[in-house]
N, CA, C and O atoms as a DFTB+ gen file, in Angstrom:
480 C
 N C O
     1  1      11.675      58.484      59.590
     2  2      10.643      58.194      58.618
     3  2       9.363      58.971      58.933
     4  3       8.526      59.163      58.051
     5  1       9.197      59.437      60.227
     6  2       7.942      59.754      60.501
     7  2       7.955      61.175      60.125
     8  3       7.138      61.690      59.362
     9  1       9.303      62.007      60.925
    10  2       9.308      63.364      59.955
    11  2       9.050      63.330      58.595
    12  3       8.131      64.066      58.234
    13  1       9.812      62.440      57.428
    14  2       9.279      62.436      56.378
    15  2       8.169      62.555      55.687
    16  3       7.976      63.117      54.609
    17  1       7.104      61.710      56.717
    18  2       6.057      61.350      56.267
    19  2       4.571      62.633      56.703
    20  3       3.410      62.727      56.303
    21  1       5.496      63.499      57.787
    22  2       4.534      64.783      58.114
    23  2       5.163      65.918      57.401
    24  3       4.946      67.060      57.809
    25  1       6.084      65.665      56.155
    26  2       6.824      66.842      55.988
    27  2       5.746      66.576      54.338
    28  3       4.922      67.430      54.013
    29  1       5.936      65.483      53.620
    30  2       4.546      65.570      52.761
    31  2       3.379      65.842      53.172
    32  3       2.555      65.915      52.261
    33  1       3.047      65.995      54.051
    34  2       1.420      66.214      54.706
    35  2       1.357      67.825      54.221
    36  3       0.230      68.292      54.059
    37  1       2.255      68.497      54.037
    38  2       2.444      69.807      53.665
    39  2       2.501      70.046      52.208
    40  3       3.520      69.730      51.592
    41  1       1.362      70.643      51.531
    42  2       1.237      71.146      50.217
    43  2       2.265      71.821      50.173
    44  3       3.090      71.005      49.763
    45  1       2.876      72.933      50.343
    46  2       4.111      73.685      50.116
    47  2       5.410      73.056      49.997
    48  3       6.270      73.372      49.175
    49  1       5.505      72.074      50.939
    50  2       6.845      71.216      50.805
    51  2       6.776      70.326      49.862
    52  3       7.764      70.260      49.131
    53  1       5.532      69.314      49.564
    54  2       5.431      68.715      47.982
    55  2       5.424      69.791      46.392
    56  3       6.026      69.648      45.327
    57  1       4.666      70.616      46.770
    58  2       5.059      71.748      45.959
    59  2       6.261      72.085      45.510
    60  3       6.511      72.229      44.314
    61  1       7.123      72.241      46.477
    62  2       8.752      72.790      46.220
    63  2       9.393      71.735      45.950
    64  3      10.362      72.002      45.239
    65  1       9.282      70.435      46.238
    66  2       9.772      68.995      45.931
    67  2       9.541      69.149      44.522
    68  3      10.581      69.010      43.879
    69  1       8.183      69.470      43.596
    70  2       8.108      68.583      42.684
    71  2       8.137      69.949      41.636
    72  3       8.316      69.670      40.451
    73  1       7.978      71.368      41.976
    74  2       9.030      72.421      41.304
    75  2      10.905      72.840      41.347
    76  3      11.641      73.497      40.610
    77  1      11.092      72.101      42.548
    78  2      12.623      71.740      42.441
    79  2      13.498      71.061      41.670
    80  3      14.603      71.284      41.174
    81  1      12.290      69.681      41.710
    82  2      13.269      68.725      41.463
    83  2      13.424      68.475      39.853
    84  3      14.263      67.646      39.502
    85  1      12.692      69.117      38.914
    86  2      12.763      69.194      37.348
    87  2      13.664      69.946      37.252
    88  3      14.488      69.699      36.371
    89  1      13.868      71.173      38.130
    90  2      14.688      72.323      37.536
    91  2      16.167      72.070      37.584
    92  3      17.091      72.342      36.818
    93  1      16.092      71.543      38.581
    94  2      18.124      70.529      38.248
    95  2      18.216      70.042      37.612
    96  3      19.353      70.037      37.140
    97  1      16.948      68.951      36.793
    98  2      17.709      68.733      35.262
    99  2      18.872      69.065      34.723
   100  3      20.016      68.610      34.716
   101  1      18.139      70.233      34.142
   102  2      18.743      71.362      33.134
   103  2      20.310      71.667      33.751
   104  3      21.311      71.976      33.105
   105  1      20.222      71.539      34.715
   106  2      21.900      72.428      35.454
   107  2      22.653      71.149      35.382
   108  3      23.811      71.320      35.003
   109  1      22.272      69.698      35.681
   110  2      23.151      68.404      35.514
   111  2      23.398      68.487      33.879
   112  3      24.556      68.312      33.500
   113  1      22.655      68.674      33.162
   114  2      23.058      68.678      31.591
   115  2      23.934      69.734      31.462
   116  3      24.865      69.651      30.661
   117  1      23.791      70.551      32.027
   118  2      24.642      71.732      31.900
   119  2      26.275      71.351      32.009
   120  3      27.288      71.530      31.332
   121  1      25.873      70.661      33.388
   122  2      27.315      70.342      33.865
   123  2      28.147      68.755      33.187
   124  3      29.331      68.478      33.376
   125  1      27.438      68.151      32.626
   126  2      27.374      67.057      32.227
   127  2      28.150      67.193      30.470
   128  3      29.260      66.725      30.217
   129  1      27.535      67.705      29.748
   130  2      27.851      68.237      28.314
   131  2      28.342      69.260      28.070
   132  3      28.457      69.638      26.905
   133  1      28.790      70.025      29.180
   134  2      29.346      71.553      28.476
   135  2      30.781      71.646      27.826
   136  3      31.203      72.207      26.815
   137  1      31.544      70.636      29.113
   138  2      32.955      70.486      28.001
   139  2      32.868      69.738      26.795
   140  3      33.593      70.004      25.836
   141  1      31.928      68.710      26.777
   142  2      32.189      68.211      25.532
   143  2      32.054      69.300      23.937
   144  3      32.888      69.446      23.043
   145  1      30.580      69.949      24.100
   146  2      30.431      70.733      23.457
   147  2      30.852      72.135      23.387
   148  3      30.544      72.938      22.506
   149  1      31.787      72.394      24.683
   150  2      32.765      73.679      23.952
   151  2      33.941      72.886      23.185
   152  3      34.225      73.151      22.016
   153  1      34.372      72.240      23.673
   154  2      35.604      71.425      22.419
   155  2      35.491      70.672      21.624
   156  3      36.483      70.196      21.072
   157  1      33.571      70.121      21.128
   158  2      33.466      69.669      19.927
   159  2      33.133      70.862      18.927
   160  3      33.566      71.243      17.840
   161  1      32.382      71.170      19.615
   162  2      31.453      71.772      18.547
   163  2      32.078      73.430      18.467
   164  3      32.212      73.956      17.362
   165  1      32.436      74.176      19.739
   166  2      33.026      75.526      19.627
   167  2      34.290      76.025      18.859
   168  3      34.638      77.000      18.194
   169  1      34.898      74.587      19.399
   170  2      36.361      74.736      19.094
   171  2      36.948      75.604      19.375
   172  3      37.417      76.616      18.854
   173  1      36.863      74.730      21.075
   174  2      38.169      75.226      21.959
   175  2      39.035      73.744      22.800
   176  3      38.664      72.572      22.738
   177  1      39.707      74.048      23.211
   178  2      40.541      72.734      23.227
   179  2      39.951      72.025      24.679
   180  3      39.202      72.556      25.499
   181  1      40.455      70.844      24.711
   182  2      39.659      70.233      26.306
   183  2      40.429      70.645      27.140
   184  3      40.336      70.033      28.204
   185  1      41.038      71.297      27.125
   186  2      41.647      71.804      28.198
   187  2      41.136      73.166      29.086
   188  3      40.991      73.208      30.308
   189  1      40.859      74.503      27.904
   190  2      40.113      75.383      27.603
   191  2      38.854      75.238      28.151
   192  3      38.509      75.855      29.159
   193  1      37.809      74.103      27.275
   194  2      36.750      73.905      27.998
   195  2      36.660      73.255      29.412
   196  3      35.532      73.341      29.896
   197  1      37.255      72.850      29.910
   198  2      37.533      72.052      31.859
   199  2      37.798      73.213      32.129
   200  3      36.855      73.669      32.776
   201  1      38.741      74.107      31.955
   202  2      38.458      75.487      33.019
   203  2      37.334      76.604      32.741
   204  3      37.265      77.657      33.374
   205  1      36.533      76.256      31.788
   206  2      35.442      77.099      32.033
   207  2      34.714      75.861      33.094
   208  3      34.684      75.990      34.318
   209  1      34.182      74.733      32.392
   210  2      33.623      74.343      33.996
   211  2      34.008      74.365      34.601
   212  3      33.097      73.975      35.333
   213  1      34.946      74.529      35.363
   214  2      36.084      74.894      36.869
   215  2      35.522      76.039      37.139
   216  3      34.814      76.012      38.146
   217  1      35.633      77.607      36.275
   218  2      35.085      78.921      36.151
   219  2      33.390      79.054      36.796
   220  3      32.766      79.833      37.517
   221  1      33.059      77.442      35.836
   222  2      31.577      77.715      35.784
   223  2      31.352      77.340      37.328
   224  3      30.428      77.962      37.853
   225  1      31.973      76.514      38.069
   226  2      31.645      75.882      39.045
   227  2      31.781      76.542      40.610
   228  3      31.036      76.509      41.589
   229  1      33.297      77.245      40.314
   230  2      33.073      78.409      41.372
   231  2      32.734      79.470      41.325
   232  3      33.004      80.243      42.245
   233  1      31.989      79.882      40.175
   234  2      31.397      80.590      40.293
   235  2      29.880      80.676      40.639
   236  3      29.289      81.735      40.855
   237  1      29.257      79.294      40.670
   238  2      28.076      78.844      41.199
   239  2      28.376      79.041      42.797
   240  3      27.616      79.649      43.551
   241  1      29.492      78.487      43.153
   242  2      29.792      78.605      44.679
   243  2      29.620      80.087      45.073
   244  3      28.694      80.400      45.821
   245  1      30.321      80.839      44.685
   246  2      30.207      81.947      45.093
   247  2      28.494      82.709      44.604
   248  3      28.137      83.712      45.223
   249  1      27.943      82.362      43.940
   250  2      26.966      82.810      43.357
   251  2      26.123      82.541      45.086
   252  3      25.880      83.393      45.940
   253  1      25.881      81.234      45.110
   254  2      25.416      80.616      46.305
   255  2      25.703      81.456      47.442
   256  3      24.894      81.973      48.211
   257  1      26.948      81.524      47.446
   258  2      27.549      82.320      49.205
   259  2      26.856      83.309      49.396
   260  3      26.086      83.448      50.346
   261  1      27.139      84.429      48.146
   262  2      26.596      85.540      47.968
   263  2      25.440      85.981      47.967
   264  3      25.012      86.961      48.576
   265  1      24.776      85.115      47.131
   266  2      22.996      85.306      46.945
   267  2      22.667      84.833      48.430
   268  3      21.675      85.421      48.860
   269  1      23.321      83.779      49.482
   270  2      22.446      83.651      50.801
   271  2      22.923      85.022      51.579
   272  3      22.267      85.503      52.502
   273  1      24.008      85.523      51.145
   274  2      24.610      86.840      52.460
   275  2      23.363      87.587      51.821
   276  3      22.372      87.748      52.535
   277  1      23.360      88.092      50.404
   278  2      22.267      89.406      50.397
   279  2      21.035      88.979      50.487
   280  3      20.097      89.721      50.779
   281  1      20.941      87.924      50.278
   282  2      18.971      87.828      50.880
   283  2      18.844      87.496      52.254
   284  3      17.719      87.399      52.744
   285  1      19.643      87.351      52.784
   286  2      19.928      87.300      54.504
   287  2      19.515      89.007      55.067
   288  3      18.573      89.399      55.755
   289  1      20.793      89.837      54.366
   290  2      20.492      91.713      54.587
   291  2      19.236      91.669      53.960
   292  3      18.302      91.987      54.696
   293  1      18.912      91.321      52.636
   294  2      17.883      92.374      52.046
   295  2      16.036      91.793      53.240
   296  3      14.951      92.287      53.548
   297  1      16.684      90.732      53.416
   298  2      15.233      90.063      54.287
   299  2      14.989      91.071      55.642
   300  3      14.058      91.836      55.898
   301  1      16.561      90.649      56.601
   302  2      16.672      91.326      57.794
   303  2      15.822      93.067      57.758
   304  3      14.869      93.487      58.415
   305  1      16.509      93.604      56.901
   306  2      16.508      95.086      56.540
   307  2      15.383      95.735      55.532
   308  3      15.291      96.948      55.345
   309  1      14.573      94.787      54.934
   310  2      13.824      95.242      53.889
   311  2      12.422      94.445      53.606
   312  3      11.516      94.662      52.802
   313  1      12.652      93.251      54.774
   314  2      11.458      92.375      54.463
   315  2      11.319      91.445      53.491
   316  3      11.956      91.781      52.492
   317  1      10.692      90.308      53.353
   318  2      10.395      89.541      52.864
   319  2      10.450      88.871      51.118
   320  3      10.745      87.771      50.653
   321  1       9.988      90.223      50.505
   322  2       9.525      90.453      49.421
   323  2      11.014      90.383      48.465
   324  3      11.107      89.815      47.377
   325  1      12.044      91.064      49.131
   326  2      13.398      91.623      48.523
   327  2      14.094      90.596      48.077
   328  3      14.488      90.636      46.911
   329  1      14.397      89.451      48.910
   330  2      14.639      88.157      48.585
   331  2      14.676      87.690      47.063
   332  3      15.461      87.405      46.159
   333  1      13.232      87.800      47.382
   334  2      12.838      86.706      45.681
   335  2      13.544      87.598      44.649
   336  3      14.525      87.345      43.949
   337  1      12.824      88.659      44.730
   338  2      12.884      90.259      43.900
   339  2      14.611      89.852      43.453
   340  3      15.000      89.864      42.285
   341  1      15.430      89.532      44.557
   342  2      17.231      89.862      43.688
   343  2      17.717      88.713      43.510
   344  3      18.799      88.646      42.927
   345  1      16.857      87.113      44.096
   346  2      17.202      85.886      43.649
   347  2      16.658      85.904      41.727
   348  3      17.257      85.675      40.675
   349  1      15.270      86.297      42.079
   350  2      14.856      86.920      40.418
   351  2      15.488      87.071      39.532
   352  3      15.715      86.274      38.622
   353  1      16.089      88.748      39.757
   354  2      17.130      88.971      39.002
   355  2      18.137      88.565      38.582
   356  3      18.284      88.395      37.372
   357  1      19.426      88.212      39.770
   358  2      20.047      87.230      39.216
   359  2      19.958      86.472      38.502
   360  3      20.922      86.313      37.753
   361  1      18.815      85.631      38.347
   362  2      18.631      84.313      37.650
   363  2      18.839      85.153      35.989
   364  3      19.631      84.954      35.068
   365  1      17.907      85.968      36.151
   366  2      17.593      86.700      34.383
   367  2      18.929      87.252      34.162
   368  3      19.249      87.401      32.983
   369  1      20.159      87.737      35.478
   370  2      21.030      88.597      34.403
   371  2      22.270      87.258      33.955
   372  3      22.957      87.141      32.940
   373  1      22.172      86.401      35.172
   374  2      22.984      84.794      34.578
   375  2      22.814      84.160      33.149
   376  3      23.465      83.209      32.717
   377  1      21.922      84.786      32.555
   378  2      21.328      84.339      31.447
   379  2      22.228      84.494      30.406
   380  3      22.526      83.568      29.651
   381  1      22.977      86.362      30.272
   382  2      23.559      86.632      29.487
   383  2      24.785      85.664      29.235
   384  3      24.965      84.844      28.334
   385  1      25.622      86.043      30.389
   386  2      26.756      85.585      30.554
   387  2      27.065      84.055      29.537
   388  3      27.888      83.727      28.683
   389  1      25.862      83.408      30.226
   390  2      25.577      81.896      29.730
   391  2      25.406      81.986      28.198
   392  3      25.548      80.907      27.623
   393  1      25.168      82.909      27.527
   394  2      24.209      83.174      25.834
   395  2      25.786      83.878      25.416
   396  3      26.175      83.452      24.328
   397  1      26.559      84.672      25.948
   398  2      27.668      84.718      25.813
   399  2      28.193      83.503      25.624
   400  3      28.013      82.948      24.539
   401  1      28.807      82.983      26.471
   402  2      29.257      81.338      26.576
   403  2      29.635      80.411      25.251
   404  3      30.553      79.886      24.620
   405  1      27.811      80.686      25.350
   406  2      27.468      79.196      24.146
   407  2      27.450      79.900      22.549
   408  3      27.261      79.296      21.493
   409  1      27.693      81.285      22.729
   410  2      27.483      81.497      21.025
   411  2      29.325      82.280      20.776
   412  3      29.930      82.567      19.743
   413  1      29.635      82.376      21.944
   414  2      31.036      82.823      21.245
   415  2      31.805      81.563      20.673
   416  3      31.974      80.389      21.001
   417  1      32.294      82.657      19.351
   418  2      33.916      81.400      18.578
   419  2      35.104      81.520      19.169
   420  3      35.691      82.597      19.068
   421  1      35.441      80.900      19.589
   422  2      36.610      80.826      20.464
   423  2      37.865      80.811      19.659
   424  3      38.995      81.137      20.022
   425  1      37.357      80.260      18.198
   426  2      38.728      80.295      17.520
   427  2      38.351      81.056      16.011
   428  3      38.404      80.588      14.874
   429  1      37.848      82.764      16.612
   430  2      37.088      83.825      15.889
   431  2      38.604      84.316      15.229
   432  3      39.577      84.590      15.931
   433  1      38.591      84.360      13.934
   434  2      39.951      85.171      13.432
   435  2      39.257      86.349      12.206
   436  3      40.110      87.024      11.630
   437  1      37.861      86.586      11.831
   438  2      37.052      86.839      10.921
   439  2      36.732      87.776      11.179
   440  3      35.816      88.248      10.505
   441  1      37.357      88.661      12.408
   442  2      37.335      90.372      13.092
   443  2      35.691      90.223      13.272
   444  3      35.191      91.275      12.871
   445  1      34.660      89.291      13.732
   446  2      33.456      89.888      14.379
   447  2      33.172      89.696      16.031
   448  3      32.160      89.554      16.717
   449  1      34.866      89.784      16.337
   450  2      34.799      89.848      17.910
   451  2      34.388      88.373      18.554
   452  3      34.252      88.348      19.777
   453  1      34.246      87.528      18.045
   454  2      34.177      86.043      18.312
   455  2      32.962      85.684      18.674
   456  3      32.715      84.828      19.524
   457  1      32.104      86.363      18.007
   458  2      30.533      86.523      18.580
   459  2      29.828      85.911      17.059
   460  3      29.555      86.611      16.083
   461  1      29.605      84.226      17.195
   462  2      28.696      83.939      16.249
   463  2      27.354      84.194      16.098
   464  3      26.487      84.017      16.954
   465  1      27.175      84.715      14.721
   466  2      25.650      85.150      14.573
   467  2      24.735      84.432      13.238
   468  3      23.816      84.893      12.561
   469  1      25.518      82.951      13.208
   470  2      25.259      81.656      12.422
   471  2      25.528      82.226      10.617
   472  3      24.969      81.556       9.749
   473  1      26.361      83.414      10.197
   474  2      26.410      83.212       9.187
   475  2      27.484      82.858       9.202
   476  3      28.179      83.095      10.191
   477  1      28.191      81.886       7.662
   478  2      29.132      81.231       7.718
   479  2      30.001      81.923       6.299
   480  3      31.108      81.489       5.981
């Protein structure tokens, strides 16, 4: 309890507590509603949608493994700065993939490559 209580005494560690802890929100909803809404609303089957979260899930794992091996080198070898700089990136190029995801038709037969662009 007492570590606890000198680990708030630290602006930076309440800081990262209370910018952390909103941002998982978003990733529990993520993980929470995604099958429902690829097999309600995409129309793909529940089966279909459980192995993309399966997909989605090790691929967070490995995302994890990976992003600590290269900011481990890019720190060791390049300093400080490099870190954020390719945790950064990542985050922005995960984006696509995800915008992929949620706007493809899965059950596209209308030759526009299964890529909805809300006309009907």
């Amino acid at each position: 309890m007492q570590t606890t209580k000198s680990l708030f005494k630290c602006p930076s560690v309440v800081l990262a507590i209370f910018q952390g802890a909103p941002g998982c929100v978003p990733w529990g909803v993520v993980n929470t509603y995604l099958n429902d809404y690829l097999s309600t609303n995409r129309g793909m089957t529940v089966e279909g949608a459980t192995l993309i979260i399966l997909i989605f899930g090790v691929g967070n794992g490995a995302g994890v493994t990976f992003g600590g091996i290269g900011s481990t080198y890019l720190y060791s070898n390049y300093g400080p700065r490099y870190p954020s700089l390719f945790s950064g990136c990542a985050a922005i190029l995960g984006c696509f993939p995800m915008w992929f995801m949620l706007n493809y038709n899965f059950n596209s037969g209308n030759g526009n490559n299964g890529i909805d662009n809300g006309e009907s």
